[in-house]
Amino acid sequence: MDNGLDLTIILPAFAAGLLVLLTHIPLGAQVLKRGIVFIDLAIAQIAALGVIIAGVGDLDPQGWAVQGAAAVAAVLGALLLTWTEKRWPEVQEAQIGVMFILAATAGLLLVAHDPHGGEHLQDLLAGQILWVRYSQLLLPALVTGAICLALYLLHGRLGRLPFYLLFALAVTASVQLVGVYLVFTSLIVPALAVRHYAKWRLPLAYLIGAGGYAAGLVLSTMYDLPSGALIVWCLTVLAMAVYACGPKGRPASV
């Protein structure tokens, strides 16, 4: 165990987590309201598939082309889900699950002959948030700012297509920073914890998210444990505590 905390590592990673939370907290509330909980896993996996396809093409993993490939894949997935929800709304959750498994297995097939394929898939799932640097946050920050502005302007009028497109862009901006597991956790867990709160719901969800990221990063540095997995657990435990201390009954209206 190393008790030393290197803030030059922790602070950029924490900044990445805050960027993710800015968009994922309000979008997570929309996901619960619409009853399509696993959409984030599907879109995140589709964005990851775009990254894998770009990698097969030997593109710079830190370059804009990879970001573009992930965005195109996620937007195409969002457009497809928009159409399936309109065409077969009664089985939308099942269709989301099918898209997730198809994207996941397509990624496995594409890296089947890559000696580093398993490691790359692991990075996309669990993330490498502890090694994020400030220079990697510029593009996600710009995308996050645009999405937050759109959410503010469209509040209460977030139709099917705008929701799916904004969701796709938000996930694209976050999946390479924190990985698929943290994308799902950031979207769903804080929203679940505060769903019965009538007041201060959004600020409380942000506090849960920030506290989970901070605790997970610090503990992972101290005990040399995988940061993404530990953040998931810290965030979930904190969310459970907030939920246990809060009001019970039917969820308050969003």
mmCIF file of C-alpha atoms in Angstrom:
data_model
loop_
_atom_site.group_PDB
_atom_site.id
_atom_site.type_symbol
_atom_site.label_atom_id
_atom_site.label_comp_id
_atom_site.label_asym_id
_atom_site.label_seq_id
_atom_site.Cartn_x
_atom_site.Cartn_y
_atom_site.Cartn_z
ATOM 1 C CA MET A 1 0.000 0.000 0.000
ATOM 2 C CA ASP A 2 1.247 3.476 -0.914
ATOM 3 C CA ASN A 3 -0.276 6.190 1.274
ATOM 4 C CA GLY A 4 1.126 9.019 -0.846
ATOM 5 C CA LEU A 5 -1.435 10.923 -2.901
ATOM 6 C CA ASP A 6 -0.222 12.373 -6.181
ATOM 7 C CA LEU A 7 -2.563 15.266 -6.926
ATOM 8 C CA THR A 8 -1.068 15.675 -10.401
ATOM 9 C CA ILE A 9 -2.702 12.321 -11.191
ATOM 10 C CA ILE A 10 -5.878 12.615 -9.115
ATOM 11 C CA LEU A 11 -6.968 16.145 -10.092
ATOM 12 C CA PRO A 12 -7.115 15.640 -13.894
ATOM 13 C CA ALA A 13 -8.969 12.359 -13.324
ATOM 14 C CA PHE A 14 -11.421 14.087 -10.969
ATOM 15 C CA ALA A 15 -11.929 16.866 -13.528
ATOM 16 C CA ALA A 16 -12.761 14.187 -16.116
ATOM 17 C CA GLY A 17 -15.298 12.682 -13.728
ATOM 18 C CA LEU A 18 -16.942 16.055 -13.143
ATOM 19 C CA LEU A 19 -17.222 16.616 -16.895
ATOM 20 C CA VAL A 20 -18.953 13.271 -17.257
ATOM 21 C CA LEU A 21 -21.345 14.012 -14.394
ATOM 22 C CA LEU A 22 -22.375 17.406 -15.809
ATOM 23 C CA THR A 23 -24.287 15.757 -18.646
ATOM 24 C CA HIS A 24 -24.909 12.274 -17.295
ATOM 25 C CA ILE A 25 -26.830 13.345 -14.172
ATOM 26 C CA PRO A 26 -29.683 15.116 -16.030
ATOM 27 C CA LEU A 27 -29.664 12.564 -18.841
ATOM 28 C CA GLY A 28 -29.828 9.747 -16.283
ATOM 29 C CA ALA A 29 -33.012 11.237 -14.845
ATOM 30 C CA GLN A 30 -34.480 11.216 -18.365
ATOM 31 C CA VAL A 31 -33.425 7.597 -18.847
ATOM 32 C CA LEU A 32 -35.270 6.523 -15.677
ATOM 33 C CA LYS A 33 -38.310 8.572 -16.635
ATOM 34 C CA ARG A 34 -38.457 6.946 -20.083
ATOM 35 C CA GLY A 35 -37.875 3.445 -18.707
ATOM 36 C CA ILE A 36 -34.933 2.650 -21.010
ATOM 37 C CA VAL A 37 -32.255 2.021 -18.408
ATOM 38 C CA PHE A 38 -29.883 0.035 -20.590
ATOM 39 C CA ILE A 39 -29.697 2.575 -23.413
ATOM 40 C CA ASP A 40 -26.479 3.939 -21.926
ATOM 41 C CA LEU A 41 -24.791 0.547 -22.099
ATOM 42 C CA ALA A 42 -25.906 0.102 -25.709
ATOM 43 C CA ILE A 43 -24.827 3.553 -26.915
ATOM 44 C CA ALA A 44 -21.572 3.374 -24.929
ATOM 45 C CA GLN A 45 -20.804 -0.017 -26.444
ATOM 46 C CA ILE A 46 -21.602 1.301 -29.936
ATOM 47 C CA ALA A 47 -19.289 4.282 -29.369
ATOM 48 C CA ALA A 48 -16.608 1.862 -28.166
ATOM 49 C CA LEU A 49 -17.152 -0.142 -31.347
ATOM 50 C CA GLY A 50 -16.433 3.011 -33.327
ATOM 51 C CA VAL A 51 -13.153 3.366 -31.420
ATOM 52 C CA ILE A 52 -12.272 -0.262 -32.184
ATOM 53 C CA ILE A 53 -13.039 0.206 -35.895
ATOM 54 C CA ALA A 54 -10.811 3.284 -35.945
ATOM 55 C CA GLY A 55 -8.090 1.272 -34.198
ATOM 56 C CA VAL A 56 -8.318 -1.449 -36.823
ATOM 57 C CA GLY A 57 -7.659 1.307 -39.349
ATOM 58 C CA ASP A 58 -4.437 2.216 -37.483
ATOM 59 C CA LEU A 59 -5.647 5.697 -36.569
ATOM 60 C CA ASP A 60 -4.009 7.644 -33.751
ATOM 61 C CA PRO A 61 -5.886 6.542 -30.579
ATOM 62 C CA GLN A 62 -5.652 10.099 -29.198
ATOM 63 C CA GLY A 63 -6.509 11.785 -32.480
ATOM 64 C CA TRP A 64 -9.671 13.516 -33.604
ATOM 65 C CA ALA A 65 -10.373 10.805 -36.185
ATOM 66 C CA VAL A 66 -10.998 8.273 -33.414
ATOM 67 C CA GLN A 67 -13.302 10.707 -31.635
ATOM 68 C CA GLY A 68 -15.121 11.235 -34.911
ATOM 69 C CA ALA A 69 -15.482 7.497 -35.477
ATOM 70 C CA ALA A 70 -16.925 7.031 -31.990
ATOM 71 C CA ALA A 71 -19.326 9.960 -32.499
ATOM 72 C CA VAL A 72 -20.512 8.713 -35.891
ATOM 73 C CA ALA A 73 -21.102 5.211 -34.514
ATOM 74 C CA ALA A 74 -22.995 6.549 -31.477
ATOM 75 C CA VAL A 75 -25.147 8.932 -33.543
ATOM 76 C CA LEU A 76 -26.015 6.155 -36.016
ATOM 77 C CA GLY A 77 -26.980 3.964 -33.063
ATOM 78 C CA ALA A 78 -29.085 6.793 -31.639
ATOM 79 C CA LEU A 79 -30.869 7.310 -34.952
ATOM 80 C CA LEU A 80 -31.601 3.592 -35.174
ATOM 81 C CA LEU A 81 -32.987 3.562 -31.620
ATOM 82 C CA THR A 82 -35.120 6.609 -32.428
ATOM 83 C CA TRP A 83 -36.640 4.679 -35.316
ATOM 84 C CA THR A 84 -37.149 1.458 -33.338
ATOM 85 C CA GLU A 85 -38.846 3.328 -30.483
ATOM 86 C CA LYS A 86 -41.236 4.909 -32.964
ATOM 87 C CA ARG A 87 -41.842 1.623 -34.807
ATOM 88 C CA TRP A 88 -41.963 -0.878 -31.913
ATOM 89 C CA PRO A 89 -42.154 1.123 -28.638
ATOM 90 C CA GLU A 90 -43.501 -1.825 -26.635
ATOM 91 C CA VAL A 91 -40.215 -3.760 -27.018
ATOM 92 C CA GLN A 92 -37.732 -0.875 -27.004
ATOM 93 C CA GLU A 93 -35.804 -2.158 -23.971
ATOM 94 C CA ALA A 94 -35.355 -5.538 -25.660
ATOM 95 C CA GLN A 95 -34.163 -3.844 -28.854
ATOM 96 C CA ILE A 96 -31.646 -1.835 -26.844
ATOM 97 C CA GLY A 97 -30.347 -5.086 -25.356
ATOM 98 C CA VAL A 98 -29.971 -6.618 -28.816
ATOM 99 C CA MET A 99 -28.014 -3.583 -30.032
ATOM 100 C CA PHE A 100 -25.739 -3.819 -27.005
ATOM 101 C CA ILE A 101 -24.914 -7.472 -27.545
ATOM 102 C CA LEU A 102 -24.381 -6.984 -31.288
ATOM 103 C CA ALA A 103 -21.979 -4.079 -30.691
ATOM 104 C CA ALA A 104 -20.134 -5.998 -27.965
ATOM 105 C CA THR A 105 -19.685 -9.137 -30.055
ATOM 106 C CA ALA A 106 -18.721 -7.108 -33.131
ATOM 107 C CA GLY A 107 -15.906 -5.610 -31.069
ATOM 108 C CA LEU A 108 -14.765 -9.088 -30.045
ATOM 109 C CA LEU A 109 -14.694 -10.218 -33.663
ATOM 110 C CA LEU A 110 -12.746 -7.162 -34.820
ATOM 111 C CA VAL A 111 -9.962 -7.618 -32.245
ATOM 112 C CA ALA A 112 -9.895 -11.430 -32.440
ATOM 113 C CA HIS A 113 -6.502 -11.453 -34.202
ATOM 114 C CA ASP A 114 -5.031 -8.472 -32.367
ATOM 115 C CA PRO A 115 -2.530 -9.615 -29.687
ATOM 116 C CA HIS A 116 -3.444 -6.531 -27.640
ATOM 117 C CA GLY A 117 -7.175 -6.760 -28.382
ATOM 118 C CA GLY A 118 -8.174 -8.061 -24.947
ATOM 119 C CA GLU A 119 -6.297 -5.256 -23.224
ATOM 120 C CA HIS A 120 -7.919 -2.667 -25.487
ATOM 121 C CA LEU A 121 -11.399 -4.027 -24.772
ATOM 122 C CA GLN A 122 -10.679 -3.999 -21.043
ATOM 123 C CA ASP A 123 -9.609 -0.348 -21.240
ATOM 124 C CA LEU A 124 -12.823 0.593 -23.039
ATOM 125 C CA LEU A 125 -14.957 -1.212 -20.456
ATOM 126 C CA ALA A 126 -13.219 -0.334 -17.196
ATOM 127 C CA GLY A 127 -11.565 2.862 -18.423
ATOM 128 C CA GLN A 128 -8.212 4.398 -17.604
ATOM 129 C CA ILE A 129 -9.458 7.467 -15.775
ATOM 130 C CA LEU A 130 -6.463 7.640 -13.455
ATOM 131 C CA TRP A 131 -4.185 8.329 -16.424
ATOM 132 C CA VAL A 132 -6.272 11.119 -17.949
ATOM 133 C CA ARG A 133 -4.382 14.369 -18.514
ATOM 134 C CA TYR A 134 -5.696 17.912 -18.815
ATOM 135 C CA SER A 135 -4.787 17.993 -22.502
ATOM 136 C CA GLN A 136 -7.318 15.210 -23.134
ATOM 137 C CA LEU A 137 -10.174 17.198 -21.619
ATOM 138 C CA LEU A 138 -10.429 20.028 -24.161
ATOM 139 C CA LEU A 139 -12.700 18.297 -26.674
ATOM 140 C CA PRO A 140 -14.893 16.618 -24.013
ATOM 141 C CA ALA A 141 -15.222 19.997 -22.272
ATOM 142 C CA LEU A 142 -16.417 21.664 -25.488
ATOM 143 C CA VAL A 143 -18.902 18.864 -26.168
ATOM 144 C CA THR A 144 -20.101 18.932 -22.561
ATOM 145 C CA GLY A 145 -20.645 22.687 -22.694
ATOM 146 C CA ALA A 146 -22.701 22.386 -25.885
ATOM 147 C CA ILE A 147 -24.809 19.542 -24.446
ATOM 148 C CA CYS A 148 -25.442 21.402 -21.176
ATOM 149 C CA LEU A 149 -26.571 24.456 -23.144
ATOM 150 C CA ALA A 150 -28.895 22.316 -25.252
ATOM 151 C CA LEU A 151 -30.340 20.617 -22.155
ATOM 152 C CA TYR A 152 -30.971 24.024 -20.596
ATOM 153 C CA LEU A 153 -32.666 25.398 -23.702
ATOM 154 C CA LEU A 154 -34.726 22.235 -24.282
ATOM 155 C CA HIS A 155 -35.684 21.578 -20.660
ATOM 156 C CA GLY A 156 -39.187 20.124 -20.586
ATOM 157 C CA ARG A 157 -39.252 19.805 -24.379
ATOM 158 C CA LEU A 158 -36.717 17.027 -24.925
ATOM 159 C CA GLY A 159 -38.317 15.008 -27.709
ATOM 160 C CA ARG A 160 -37.332 11.560 -28.871
ATOM 161 C CA LEU A 161 -34.769 12.550 -31.518
ATOM 162 C CA PRO A 162 -33.069 15.380 -29.551
ATOM 163 C CA PHE A 163 -32.802 13.091 -26.522
ATOM 164 C CA TYR A 164 -31.152 10.248 -28.427
ATOM 165 C CA LEU A 165 -28.753 12.556 -30.270
ATOM 166 C CA LEU A 166 -27.693 14.437 -27.140
ATOM 167 C CA PHE A 167 -27.331 11.129 -25.336
ATOM 168 C CA ALA A 168 -25.119 9.748 -28.103
ATOM 169 C CA LEU A 169 -22.847 12.796 -28.035
ATOM 170 C CA ALA A 170 -22.596 12.755 -24.239
ATOM 171 C CA VAL A 171 -21.654 9.083 -24.159
ATOM 172 C CA THR A 172 -19.136 9.560 -26.983
ATOM 173 C CA ALA A 173 -17.423 12.297 -25.013
ATOM 174 C CA SER A 174 -17.215 10.183 -21.861
ATOM 175 C CA VAL A 175 -16.651 6.564 -22.845
ATOM 176 C CA GLN A 176 -12.972 7.023 -23.762
ATOM 177 C CA LEU A 177 -12.327 9.045 -20.616
ATOM 178 C CA VAL A 178 -13.926 6.773 -18.008
ATOM 179 C CA GLY A 179 -15.038 3.556 -19.758
ATOM 180 C CA VAL A 180 -18.389 1.858 -20.274
ATOM 181 C CA TYR A 181 -18.840 0.796 -16.628
ATOM 182 C CA LEU A 182 -18.503 4.323 -15.266
ATOM 183 C CA VAL A 183 -20.708 5.731 -18.012
ATOM 184 C CA PHE A 184 -23.518 3.452 -16.849
ATOM 185 C CA THR A 185 -22.890 4.127 -13.160
ATOM 186 C CA SER A 186 -22.737 7.910 -13.614
ATOM 187 C CA LEU A 187 -26.037 7.911 -15.466
ATOM 188 C CA ILE A 188 -28.127 5.540 -13.389
ATOM 189 C CA VAL A 189 -26.873 5.318 -9.803
ATOM 190 C CA PRO A 190 -27.226 8.995 -8.721
ATOM 191 C CA ALA A 191 -30.624 9.189 -10.444
ATOM 192 C CA LEU A 192 -31.801 6.108 -8.545
ATOM 193 C CA ALA A 193 -30.583 7.512 -5.228
ATOM 194 C CA VAL A 194 -32.494 10.801 -5.443
ATOM 195 C CA ARG A 195 -35.654 9.670 -7.229
ATOM 196 C CA HIS A 196 -37.819 10.117 -4.101
ATOM 197 C CA TYR A 197 -36.482 13.576 -3.281
ATOM 198 C CA ALA A 198 -38.831 16.434 -4.137
ATOM 199 C CA LYS A 199 -36.282 19.200 -3.490
ATOM 200 C CA TRP A 200 -32.583 19.591 -4.208
ATOM 201 C CA ARG A 201 -32.668 16.483 -6.369
ATOM 202 C CA LEU A 202 -30.185 17.650 -9.011
ATOM 203 C CA PRO A 203 -27.614 19.195 -6.612
ATOM 204 C CA LEU A 204 -27.775 16.102 -4.412
ATOM 205 C CA ALA A 205 -27.209 13.813 -7.396
ATOM 206 C CA TYR A 206 -24.163 15.874 -8.374
ATOM 207 C CA LEU A 207 -22.806 15.631 -4.820
ATOM 208 C CA ILE A 208 -23.238 11.851 -4.875
ATOM 209 C CA GLY A 209 -21.403 11.629 -8.181
ATOM 210 C CA ALA A 210 -18.570 13.954 -7.167
ATOM 211 C CA GLY A 211 -18.166 12.223 -3.799
ATOM 212 C CA GLY A 212 -18.053 8.804 -5.439
ATOM 213 C CA TYR A 213 -15.418 9.848 -7.953
ATOM 214 C CA ALA A 214 -13.295 11.610 -5.311
ATOM 215 C CA ALA A 215 -13.412 8.687 -2.858
ATOM 216 C CA GLY A 216 -12.735 6.107 -5.566
ATOM 217 C CA LEU A 217 -9.757 7.990 -6.977
ATOM 218 C CA VAL A 218 -8.180 8.590 -3.587
ATOM 219 C CA LEU A 219 -8.664 5.007 -2.414
ATOM 220 C CA SER A 220 -7.464 3.514 -5.683
ATOM 221 C CA THR A 221 -4.283 5.578 -5.415
ATOM 222 C CA MET A 222 -3.727 4.659 -1.778
ATOM 223 C CA TYR A 223 -4.348 0.925 -2.183
ATOM 224 C CA ASP A 224 -3.218 0.439 -5.793
ATOM 225 C CA LEU A 225 -6.601 -0.853 -6.960
ATOM 226 C CA PRO A 226 -8.351 -0.385 -10.331
ATOM 227 C CA SER A 227 -9.749 3.137 -10.203
ATOM 228 C CA GLY A 228 -12.794 2.620 -12.447
ATOM 229 C CA ALA A 229 -14.081 -0.379 -10.515
ATOM 230 C CA LEU A 230 -13.485 1.297 -7.148
ATOM 231 C CA ILE A 231 -15.288 4.478 -8.233
ATOM 232 C CA VAL A 232 -18.288 2.349 -9.229
ATOM 233 C CA TRP A 233 -18.410 0.846 -5.744
ATOM 234 C CA CYS A 234 -17.807 4.125 -3.898
ATOM 235 C CA LEU A 235 -20.464 5.897 -5.913
ATOM 236 C CA THR A 236 -22.969 3.090 -5.364
ATOM 237 C CA VAL A 237 -22.365 2.863 -1.605
ATOM 238 C CA LEU A 238 -22.735 6.637 -1.254
ATOM 239 C CA ALA A 239 -25.917 6.549 -3.331
ATOM 240 C CA MET A 240 -27.348 3.779 -1.138
ATOM 241 C CA ALA A 241 -26.643 5.846 1.982
ATOM 242 C CA VAL A 242 -28.335 8.933 0.519
ATOM 243 C CA TYR A 243 -31.335 6.891 -0.555
ATOM 244 C CA ALA A 244 -31.611 5.226 2.873
ATOM 245 C CA CYS A 245 -31.628 8.638 4.589
ATOM 246 C CA GLY A 246 -34.143 10.174 2.218
ATOM 247 C CA PRO A 247 -37.925 10.147 1.914
ATOM 248 C CA LYS A 248 -39.712 6.986 0.891
ATOM 249 C CA GLY A 249 -42.753 6.371 -1.225
ATOM 250 C CA ARG A 250 -43.455 7.026 -4.868
ATOM 251 C CA PRO A 251 -40.789 8.896 -6.841
ATOM 252 C CA ALA A 252 -41.263 12.632 -6.980
ATOM 253 C CA SER A 253 -42.122 14.086 -10.367
ATOM 254 C CA VAL A 254 -39.158 15.091 -12.543
#
